[in-house]
XYZ file of C-alpha atoms in Angstrom:
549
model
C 44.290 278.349 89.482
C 47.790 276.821 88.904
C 49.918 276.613 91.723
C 52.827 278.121 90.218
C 51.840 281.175 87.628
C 54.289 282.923 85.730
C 53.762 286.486 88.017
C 53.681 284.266 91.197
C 57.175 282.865 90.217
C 58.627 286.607 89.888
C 57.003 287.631 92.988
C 58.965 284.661 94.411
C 62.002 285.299 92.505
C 61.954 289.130 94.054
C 61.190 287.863 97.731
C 64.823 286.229 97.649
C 66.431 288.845 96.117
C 64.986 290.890 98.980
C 65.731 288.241 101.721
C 68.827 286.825 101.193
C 70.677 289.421 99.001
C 74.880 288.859 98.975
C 75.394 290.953 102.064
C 72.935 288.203 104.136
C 76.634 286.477 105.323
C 79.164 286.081 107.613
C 81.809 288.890 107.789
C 84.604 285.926 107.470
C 83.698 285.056 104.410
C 84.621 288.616 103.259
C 87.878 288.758 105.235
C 88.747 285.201 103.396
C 87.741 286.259 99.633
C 89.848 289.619 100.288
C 92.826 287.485 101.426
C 92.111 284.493 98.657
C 92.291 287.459 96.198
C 95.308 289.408 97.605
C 96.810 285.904 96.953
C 95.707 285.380 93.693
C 94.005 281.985 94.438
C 90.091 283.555 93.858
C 90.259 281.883 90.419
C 90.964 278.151 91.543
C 88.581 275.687 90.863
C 87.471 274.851 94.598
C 84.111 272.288 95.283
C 82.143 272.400 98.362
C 79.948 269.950 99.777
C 76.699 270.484 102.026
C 75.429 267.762 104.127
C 74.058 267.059 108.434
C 76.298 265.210 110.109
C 73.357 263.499 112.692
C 69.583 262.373 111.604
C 66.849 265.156 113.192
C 64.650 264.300 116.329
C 66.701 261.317 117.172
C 65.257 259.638 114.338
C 66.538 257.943 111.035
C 65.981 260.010 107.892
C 65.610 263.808 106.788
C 64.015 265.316 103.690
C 65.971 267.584 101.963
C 64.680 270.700 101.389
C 65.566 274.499 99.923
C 67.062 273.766 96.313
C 64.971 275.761 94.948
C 65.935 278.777 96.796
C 69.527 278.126 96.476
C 68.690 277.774 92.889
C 67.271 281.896 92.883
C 69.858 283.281 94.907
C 72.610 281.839 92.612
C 70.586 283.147 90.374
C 70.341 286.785 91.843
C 73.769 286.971 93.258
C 74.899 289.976 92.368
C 76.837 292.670 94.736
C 75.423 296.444 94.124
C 77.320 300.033 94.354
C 75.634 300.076 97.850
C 76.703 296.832 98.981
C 80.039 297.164 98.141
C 80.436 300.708 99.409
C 79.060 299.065 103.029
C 81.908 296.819 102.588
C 84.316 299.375 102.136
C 83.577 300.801 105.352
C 83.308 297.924 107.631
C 86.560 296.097 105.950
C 90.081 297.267 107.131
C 91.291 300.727 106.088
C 94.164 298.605 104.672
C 91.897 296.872 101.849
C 93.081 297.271 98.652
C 90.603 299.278 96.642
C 90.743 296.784 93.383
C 89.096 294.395 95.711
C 85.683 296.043 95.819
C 85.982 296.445 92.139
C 86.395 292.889 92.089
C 83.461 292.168 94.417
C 81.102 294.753 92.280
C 81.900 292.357 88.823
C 81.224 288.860 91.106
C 78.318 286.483 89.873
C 77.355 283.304 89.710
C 78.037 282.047 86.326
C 81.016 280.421 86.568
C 79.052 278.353 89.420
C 77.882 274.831 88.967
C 75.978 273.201 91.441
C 74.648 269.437 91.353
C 72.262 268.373 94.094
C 69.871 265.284 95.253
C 66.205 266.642 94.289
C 64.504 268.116 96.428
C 62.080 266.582 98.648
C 64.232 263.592 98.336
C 64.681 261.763 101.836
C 68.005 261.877 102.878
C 70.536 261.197 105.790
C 73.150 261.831 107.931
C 76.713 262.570 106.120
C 75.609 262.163 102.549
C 76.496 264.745 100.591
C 72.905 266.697 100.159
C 74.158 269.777 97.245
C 78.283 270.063 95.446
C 79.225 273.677 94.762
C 82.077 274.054 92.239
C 83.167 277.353 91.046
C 85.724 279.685 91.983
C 87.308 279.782 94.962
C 86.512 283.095 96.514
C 82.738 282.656 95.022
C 81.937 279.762 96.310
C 83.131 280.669 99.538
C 81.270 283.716 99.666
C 78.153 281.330 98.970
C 78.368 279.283 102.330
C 76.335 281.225 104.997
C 73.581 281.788 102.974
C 73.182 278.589 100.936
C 73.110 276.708 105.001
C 70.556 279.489 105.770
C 68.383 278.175 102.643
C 68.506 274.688 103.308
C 69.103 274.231 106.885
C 65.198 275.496 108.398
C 64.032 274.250 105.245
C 64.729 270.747 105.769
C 64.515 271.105 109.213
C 60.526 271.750 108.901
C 59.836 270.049 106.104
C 61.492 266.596 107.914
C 59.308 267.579 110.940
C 56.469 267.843 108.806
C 57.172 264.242 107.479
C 57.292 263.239 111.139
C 53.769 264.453 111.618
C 52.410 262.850 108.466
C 54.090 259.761 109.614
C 52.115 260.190 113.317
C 48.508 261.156 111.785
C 48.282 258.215 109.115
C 47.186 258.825 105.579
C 42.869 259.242 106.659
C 44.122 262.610 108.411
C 44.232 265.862 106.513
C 46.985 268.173 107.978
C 46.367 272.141 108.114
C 49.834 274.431 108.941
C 48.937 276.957 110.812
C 52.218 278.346 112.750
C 52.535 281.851 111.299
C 51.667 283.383 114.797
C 54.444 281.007 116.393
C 56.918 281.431 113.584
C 59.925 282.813 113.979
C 59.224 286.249 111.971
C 57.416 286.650 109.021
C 60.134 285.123 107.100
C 60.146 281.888 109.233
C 56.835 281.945 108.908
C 56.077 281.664 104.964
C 59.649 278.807 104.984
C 57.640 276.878 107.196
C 54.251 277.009 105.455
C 56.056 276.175 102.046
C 58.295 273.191 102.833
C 55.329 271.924 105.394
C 53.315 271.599 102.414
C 55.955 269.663 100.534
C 56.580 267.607 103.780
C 53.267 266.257 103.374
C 50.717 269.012 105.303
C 47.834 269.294 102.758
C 46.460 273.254 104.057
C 47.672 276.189 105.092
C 46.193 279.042 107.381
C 49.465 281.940 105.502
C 47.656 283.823 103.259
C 50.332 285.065 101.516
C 51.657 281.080 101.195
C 48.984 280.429 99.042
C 49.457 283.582 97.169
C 53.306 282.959 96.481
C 53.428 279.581 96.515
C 49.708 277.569 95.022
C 49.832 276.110 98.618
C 45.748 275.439 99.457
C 44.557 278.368 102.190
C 42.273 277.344 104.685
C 40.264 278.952 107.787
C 37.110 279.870 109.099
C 36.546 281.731 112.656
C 38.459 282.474 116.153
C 37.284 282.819 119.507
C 37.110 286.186 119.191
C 34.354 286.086 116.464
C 32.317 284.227 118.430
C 32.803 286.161 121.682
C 31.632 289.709 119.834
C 28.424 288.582 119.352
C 25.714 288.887 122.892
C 22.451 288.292 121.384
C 20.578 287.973 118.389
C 19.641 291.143 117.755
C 23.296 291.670 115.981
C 22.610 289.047 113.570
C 22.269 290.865 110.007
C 21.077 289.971 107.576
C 18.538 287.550 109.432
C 17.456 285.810 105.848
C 18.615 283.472 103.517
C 17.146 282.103 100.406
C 17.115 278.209 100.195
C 19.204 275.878 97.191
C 15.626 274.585 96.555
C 14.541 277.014 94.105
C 12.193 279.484 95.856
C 13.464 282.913 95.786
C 11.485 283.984 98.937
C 14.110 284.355 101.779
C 13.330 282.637 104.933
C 13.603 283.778 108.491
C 16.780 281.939 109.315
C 17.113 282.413 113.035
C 13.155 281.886 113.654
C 14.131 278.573 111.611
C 17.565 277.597 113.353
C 15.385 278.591 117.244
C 12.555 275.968 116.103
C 15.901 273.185 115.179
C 17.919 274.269 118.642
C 14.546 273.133 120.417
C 14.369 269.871 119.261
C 18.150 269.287 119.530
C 17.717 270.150 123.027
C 15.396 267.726 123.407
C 16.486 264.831 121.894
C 20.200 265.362 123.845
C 18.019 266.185 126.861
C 20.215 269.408 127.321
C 18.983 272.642 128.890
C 18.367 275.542 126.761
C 19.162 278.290 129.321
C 22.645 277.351 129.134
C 22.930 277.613 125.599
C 25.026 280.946 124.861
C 23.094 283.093 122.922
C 25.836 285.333 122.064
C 27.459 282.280 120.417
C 24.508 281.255 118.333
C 24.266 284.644 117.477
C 27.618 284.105 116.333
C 27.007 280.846 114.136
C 23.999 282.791 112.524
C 26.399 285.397 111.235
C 28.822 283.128 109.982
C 26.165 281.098 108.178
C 24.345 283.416 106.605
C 27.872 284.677 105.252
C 29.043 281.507 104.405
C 26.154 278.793 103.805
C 27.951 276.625 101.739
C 31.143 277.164 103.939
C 29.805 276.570 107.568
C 32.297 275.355 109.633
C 32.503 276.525 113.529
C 34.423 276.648 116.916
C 32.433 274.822 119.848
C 34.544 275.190 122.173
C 34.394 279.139 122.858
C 32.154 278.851 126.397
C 31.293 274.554 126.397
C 31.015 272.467 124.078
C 28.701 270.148 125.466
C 26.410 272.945 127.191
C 26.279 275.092 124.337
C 28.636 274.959 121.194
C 27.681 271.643 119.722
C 23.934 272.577 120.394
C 24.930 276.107 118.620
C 26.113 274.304 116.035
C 24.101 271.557 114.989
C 20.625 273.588 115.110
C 22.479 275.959 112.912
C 23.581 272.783 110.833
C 20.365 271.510 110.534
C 18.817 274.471 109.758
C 20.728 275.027 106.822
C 20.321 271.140 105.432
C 16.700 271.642 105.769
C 17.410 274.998 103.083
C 19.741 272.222 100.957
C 23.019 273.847 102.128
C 25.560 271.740 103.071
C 27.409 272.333 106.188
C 31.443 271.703 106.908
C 31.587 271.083 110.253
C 33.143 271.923 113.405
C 36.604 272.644 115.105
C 37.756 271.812 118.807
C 40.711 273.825 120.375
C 40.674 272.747 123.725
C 40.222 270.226 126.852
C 40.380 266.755 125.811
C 40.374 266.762 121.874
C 39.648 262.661 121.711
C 37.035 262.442 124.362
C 35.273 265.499 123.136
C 35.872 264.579 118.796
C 33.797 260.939 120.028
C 31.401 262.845 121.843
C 30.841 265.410 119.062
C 30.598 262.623 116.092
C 28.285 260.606 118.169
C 25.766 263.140 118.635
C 25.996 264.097 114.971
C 25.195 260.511 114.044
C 22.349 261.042 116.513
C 21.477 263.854 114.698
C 21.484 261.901 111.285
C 19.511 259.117 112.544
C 16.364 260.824 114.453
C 16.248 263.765 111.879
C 16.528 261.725 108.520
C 19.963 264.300 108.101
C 22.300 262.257 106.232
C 24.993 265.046 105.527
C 25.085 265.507 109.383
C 26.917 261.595 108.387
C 29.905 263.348 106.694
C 30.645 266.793 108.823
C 34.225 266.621 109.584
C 35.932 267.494 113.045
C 38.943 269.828 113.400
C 41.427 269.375 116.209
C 43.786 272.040 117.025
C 45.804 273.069 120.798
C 49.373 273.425 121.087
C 49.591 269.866 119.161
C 52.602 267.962 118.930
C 54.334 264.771 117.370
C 53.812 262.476 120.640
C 50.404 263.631 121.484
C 47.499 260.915 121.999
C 45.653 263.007 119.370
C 47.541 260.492 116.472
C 45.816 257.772 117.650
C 41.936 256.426 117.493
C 39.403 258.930 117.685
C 37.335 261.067 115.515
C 38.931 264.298 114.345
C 39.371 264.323 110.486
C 41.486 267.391 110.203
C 44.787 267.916 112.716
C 45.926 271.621 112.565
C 49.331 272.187 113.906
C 51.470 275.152 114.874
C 53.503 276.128 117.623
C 55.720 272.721 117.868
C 55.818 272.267 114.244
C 56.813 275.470 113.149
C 59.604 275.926 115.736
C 60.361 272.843 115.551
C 60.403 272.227 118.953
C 62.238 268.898 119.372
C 65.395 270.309 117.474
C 65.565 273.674 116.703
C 68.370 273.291 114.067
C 69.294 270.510 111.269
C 73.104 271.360 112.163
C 74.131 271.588 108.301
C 77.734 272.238 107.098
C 79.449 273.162 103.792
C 82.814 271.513 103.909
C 85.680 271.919 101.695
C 86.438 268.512 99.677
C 88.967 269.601 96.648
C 91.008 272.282 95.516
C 92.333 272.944 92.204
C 91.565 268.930 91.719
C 93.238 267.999 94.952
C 91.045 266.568 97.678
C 91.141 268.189 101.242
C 90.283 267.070 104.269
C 89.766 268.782 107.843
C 90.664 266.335 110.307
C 89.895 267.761 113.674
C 89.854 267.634 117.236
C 86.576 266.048 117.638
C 86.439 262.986 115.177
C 83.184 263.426 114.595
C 83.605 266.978 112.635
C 86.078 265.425 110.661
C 85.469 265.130 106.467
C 86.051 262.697 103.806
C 88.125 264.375 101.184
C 87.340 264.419 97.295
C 84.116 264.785 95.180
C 81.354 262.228 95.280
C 78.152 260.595 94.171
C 75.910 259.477 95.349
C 74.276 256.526 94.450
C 70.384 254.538 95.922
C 69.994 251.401 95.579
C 67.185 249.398 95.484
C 66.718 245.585 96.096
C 64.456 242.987 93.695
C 61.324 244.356 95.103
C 61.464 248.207 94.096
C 62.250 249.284 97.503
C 65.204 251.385 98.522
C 67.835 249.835 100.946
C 71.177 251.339 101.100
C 72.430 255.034 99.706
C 76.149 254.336 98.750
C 78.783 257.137 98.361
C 81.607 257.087 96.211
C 84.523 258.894 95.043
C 83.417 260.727 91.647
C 86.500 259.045 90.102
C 84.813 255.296 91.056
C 82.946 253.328 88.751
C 79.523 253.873 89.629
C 77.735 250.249 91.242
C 75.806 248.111 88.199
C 72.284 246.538 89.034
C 73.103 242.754 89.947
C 76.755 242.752 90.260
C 77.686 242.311 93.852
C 80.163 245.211 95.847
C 81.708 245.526 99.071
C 80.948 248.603 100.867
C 81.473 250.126 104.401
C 79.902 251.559 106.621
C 79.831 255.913 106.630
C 80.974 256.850 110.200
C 81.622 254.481 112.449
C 83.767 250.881 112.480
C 81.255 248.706 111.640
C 82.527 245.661 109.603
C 82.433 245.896 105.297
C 78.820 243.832 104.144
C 78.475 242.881 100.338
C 75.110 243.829 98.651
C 73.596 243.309 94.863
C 71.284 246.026 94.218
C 68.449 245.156 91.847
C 69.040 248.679 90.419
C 70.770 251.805 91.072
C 69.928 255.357 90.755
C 72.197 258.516 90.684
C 70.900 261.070 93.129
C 72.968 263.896 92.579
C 72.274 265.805 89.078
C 73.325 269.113 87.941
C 70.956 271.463 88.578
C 70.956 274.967 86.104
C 70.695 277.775 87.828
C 68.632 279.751 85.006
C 65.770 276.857 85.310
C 62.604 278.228 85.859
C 60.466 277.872 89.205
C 57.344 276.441 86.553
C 59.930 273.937 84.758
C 61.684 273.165 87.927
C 58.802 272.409 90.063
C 57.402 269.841 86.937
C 61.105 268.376 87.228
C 61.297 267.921 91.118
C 60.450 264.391 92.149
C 58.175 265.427 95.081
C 56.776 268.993 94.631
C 53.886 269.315 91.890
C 50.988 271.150 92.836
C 49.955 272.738 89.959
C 46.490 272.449 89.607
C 45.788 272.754 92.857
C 42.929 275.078 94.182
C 44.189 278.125 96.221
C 41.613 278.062 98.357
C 40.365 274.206 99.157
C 37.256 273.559 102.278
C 38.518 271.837 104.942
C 35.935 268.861 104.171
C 36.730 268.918 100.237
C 38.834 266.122 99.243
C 42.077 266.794 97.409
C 43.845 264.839 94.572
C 46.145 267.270 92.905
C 48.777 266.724 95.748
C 48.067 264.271 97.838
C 49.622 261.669 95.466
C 52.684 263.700 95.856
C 52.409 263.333 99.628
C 51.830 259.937 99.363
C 54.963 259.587 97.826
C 56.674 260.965 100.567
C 54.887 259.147 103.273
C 56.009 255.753 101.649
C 59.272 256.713 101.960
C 59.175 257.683 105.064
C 56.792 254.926 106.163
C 59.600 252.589 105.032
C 62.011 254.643 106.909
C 60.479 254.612 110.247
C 60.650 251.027 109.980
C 64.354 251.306 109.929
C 64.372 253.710 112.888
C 64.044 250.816 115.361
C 67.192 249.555 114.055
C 68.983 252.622 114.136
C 70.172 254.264 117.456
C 69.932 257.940 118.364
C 73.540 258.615 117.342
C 74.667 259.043 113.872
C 76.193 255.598 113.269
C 73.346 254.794 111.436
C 73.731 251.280 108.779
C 72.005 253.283 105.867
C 74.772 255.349 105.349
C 77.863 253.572 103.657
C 80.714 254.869 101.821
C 82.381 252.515 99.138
C-alpha cells in the first residue's frame, strides 16, 4: 500500500483543519491586526522569519521539521461566521464592526512562504521558514506556524539523536503514544520520529494517516490472563508441509518444552503454565507472526523456556517464528543470555531459523542508556523519553520581524542574545572538494549569492569570533519557495528526506525494510557528520557552523 494515498492525504488535510483552525492563537495577535487595521497598515508588505536561537540537548544540529503542516494550514486558513462572532465577544466593546468583516474575508493567498526542506538538518539562528504577505496576515500566522514546527523538530531532532546512539544494525520502533502529551502529541511524535530516522511505529492511526510501518505483538497483560492450558483454543494447527491433518499443537510444543528443559538443565515445575498457555494462543493465532514477551514472571525460569518450545514447535510444522521481546531487569545481560541459548537451540536441534530470531528491548529507554552499546537486541523500542522529549522539552523557536514595507527592522533588546539581524536572507550550504557539507552561510537577499571556488570572507553568526575565508567546492540554496496549493503526494516526492511511498503499513519486526531506510540513511550521514562537529562545539549557541556574510 502506498504510504501516502490520495484519501489518506484528505484525511490529513481535515485533521489540521480540525487542529489548528485560525482561532488556535494568541489573543495579541488579534488585538495587533485590529490596531494594524484601525491604522491602515494591514496591507503593507511585512516578512517574518522563523528560526531557534540555541542547538537542542546541548548538542550541535537540529532537523527541521513541520513544513508540511504549515503548508495545510496556510492552506486552510480561513476565519468562519462562528469564529469571528467568538471574536466579537471576547474583543473590546469598542471594536469597530468593519473589522470582523475584514477578518471573515482574510486568507492566505496573498501569502508567500519560502523555507529550507524539510527534514533538512539545521542550526541555531539560521533562518528555518520567510513569511511575506500582509502585515496583519502574517502576523496573525505566528502562534500557530511555532506550534507546527516547534514539537515537530523538537522530536524529530531527538529522534536523530537516538538513531545516532543505536547505529545503523538497530531497527527503531516509536512507541510513546501512552506517554505523549495527548492524542495530538502523540500522532506529531510518531510522524516526525519516523522521518527522524525510527523505522516502526506502535500508533495505529500513524500508519493509517501517515504510510508510517505499524508494529506490535502482546503485553503483559495477555500473557497474565491465561492460568493453564485448558484456555488454549483452538489446540490445532495444520503444518506449511502440505498435510492437511491438523496436529495437536500443545501435545507437540509439551514433548519440545521437555527437551529444552533438559538440554538448559532447567526445572519444569517452575515453568509458568499460564504463560505457555499464553504463547500457545498467540501462536496458533499468529504462526507466521510469533513473536513474545519473556519477561512477564522470569525469563530465565520460565519465559525463554515458554518460548523456545513454542518456537521449536512451530519450525518443526515449517512456520517461522519472530522472536522475542524483553521489558525489564538488565536488557544487555539478559538479550546475551537469550541469543546464546537460541544458538544452543540451533546447534543441538539442527534449528537453523532459531539462528535469525530477533530480540526486542524496550523499558523506559533513553539516549544515554548502556542499551546503545554491544549486546544482542536487534530491535530498540522507545517511548516515554523520546516522546516527551525529556532532555528539552521545547526547541525555543521564534518568528521575528526582519522588514517592513522593504525596510529592514531590527529588535535590539535587553538581553543581547534575543536580539535580530534585520533584512531578508538566504541561506546558502556549502560544501568542500569532497561532497561533504561544512559551513551554512547567511546573507542579505540583496548579496550576491557565494560561487563554487571563488574564495569569501565570512563571520561568524552570534558571537565575536574573528572573520575566516573559505572556497566552497559548491554551493546550494536552501531556502525555496514553497506553494501552498502543493499536494501532500507531490510534496512528499519533492522533500529531500521524507519518501515512504511504497512502504508496507504493516512491516514484522524481523522483516527487513528498504523502502525507507535509504531515506534514514540519509539523515544519519548527516547527522553522523554532525556529531563529529559536536566535540568542537560548546553547549552554548556560539557555535562555528553558523556564519553570517
Amino acid at each position: 500500500m502506498e504510504a501516502h494515498s490520495g484519501s489518506t492525504d484528505g484525511l490529513h488535510e481535515r485533521s489540521i483543519r480540525e487542529r489548528v483552525p485560525p482561532l488556535l492563537t494568541d489573543m495579541y495577535q488579534f488585538t495587533m491586526a485590529y490596531a494594524y487595521w484601525r491604522a491602515g497598515r494591514h496591507q503593507e508588505p511585512a516578512v517574518f522569519e522563523l528560526f531557534f536561537r540555541d542547538n537542542p540537548f546541548g548538542g550541535g544540529f537540529s532537523l527541521f521539521a513541520g513544513l508540511h503542516d504549515c503548508q495545510l494550514f496556510l492552506r486552510s486558513f480561513r476565519f468562519t461566521d462562528e469564529d469571528v462572532e467568538f471574536l466579537r465577544s471576547v474583543l473590546p466593546p469598542a471594536t469597530d464592526p468593519a473589522f470582523f468583516q475584514f477578518l471573515r474575508g482574510l486568507d492566505c493567498s496573498d501569502v508567500t512562504l519560502r523555507s529550507v526542506p524539510e527534514g533538512t538538518v539545521v542550526f541555531a539562528r539560521v533562518p528555518l521558514m520567510e513569511v511575506t504577505g500582509p502585515l496583519a496576515v502574517v502576523q496573525l500566522l505566528e502562534t500557530s506556524l511555532l506550534c507546527l514546527v516547534n514539537y515537530a523538530s523538537l522530536v524529530c531532532s531527538n529522534a536523530a539523536r537516538f538513531r545516532l546512539a543505536a547505529g545503523p544494525r538497530r531497527r527503531l520502533l516509536e512507541m510513546g503514544l501512552r506517554r505523549a502529551q495527548g492524542p495530538d502529541g502523540g500522532l506529531t511524535a510518531s510522524r516526525y520520529t519516523h522521518i527522524g530516522g525510527f523505522d516502526l511505529t506502535s500508533n495505529v492511526q500513524a500508519g493509517f494517516l501517515f504510510g508510517i510501518p505499524v508494529a506490535g505483538t502482546m503485553a503483559h497483560s495477555y500473557v497474565t490472563s491465561f492460568t493453564c492450558l485448558k484456555e488454549v483454543w483452538p489446540q490445532t494447527l495444520v503444518a506449511m508441509t502440505g498435510n492437511p491433518d491438523p496436529v495437536d499443537f500443545i501435545s507437540l510444543t509439551k514433548g519440545w518444552l521437555s527437551r529444552v528443559c533438559d538440554l538448559l538443565g532447567a526445572e519444569p515445575r517452575k515453568v509458568r503454565e499460564g504463560e505457555l498457555a499464553a504463547f500457545l494462543s498467540y501462536a496458533i493465532a499468529y504462526p507466521h507472526n510469533f513473536l513474545a514477551v519473556i519477561d512477564s514472571y522470569s525469563v530465565g525460569r520460565s519465559g525463554l523456556l515458554n518460548f523456545s518450545a513454542v518456537a521449536l514447535a512451530l519450525c518443526e510444522l515449517g512456520y517461522r517464528p519472530v522472536g522475542v521481546r524483553l521489558d525489564s531487569g538488565d536488557l544487555c545481560r539478559q538479550s546475551l543470555d537469550v541469543r546464546h541459548v537460541f544458538r544452543l537451540c540451533s546447534e543441538h536441534f539442527s534449528i537453523p531459523a532459531f539462528d535469525s530470531l530477533i530480540i526486542v528491548g524496550t523499558n523506559n529507554i533513553s539516549e544515554q542508556m548502556r542499551l546503545f552499546q554491544e549486546n544482542e537486541i536487534d530491535v530498540v523500542g522507545v517511548g516515554t523519553h523520546l516522546v516527551t522529549c525529556t532532555r528539552q522539552p521545547s526547541l525555543g523557536c521564534v518568528y521575528k520581524l526582519v522588514e517592513v514595507r522593504g525596510r529592514p527592522r531590527m529588535k535590539i533588546s535587553e538581553d543581547p542574545e534575543k536580539s535580530t539581524v534585520p533584512g531578508r536572507k538566504t541561506v546558502y550550504r556549502l560544501v568542500d572538494a569532497e561532497g561533504q557539507p561544512f559551513l551554512d552561510l547567511v546573507c542579505l537577499a540583496v548579496e550576491p549569492p557565494p560561487e563554487a571556488g571563488v574564495p569569501l570572507t565570512c563571520f561568524p553568526l552570534g558571537c565575536e569570533s574573528p572573520s575566516t575565508s573559505v572556497t566552497p567546492a559548491q554551493v546550494t540554496c536552501l531556502c525555496q519557495e514553497v506553494p501552498h496549493l502543493l499536494t501532500a503526494c507531490h510534496f512528499l516526492m519533492l522533500s529531500s528526506n521524507l519518501g515512504h511511498a511504497g512502504v508496507p503499513n504493516s512491516l514484522p519486526l524481523g522483516q527487513k525494510q528498504t523502502g525507507s531506510n535509504a531515506q534514514h540513511a540519509k539523515i544519519s550521514n548527516w547527522c553522523l557528520q554532525i556529531a563529529q562537529e559536536e566535540k568542537k562545539v560548546s553547549e552554548s549557541s556560539k557555535s562555528d557552523l553558523n556564519y553570517v556574510y
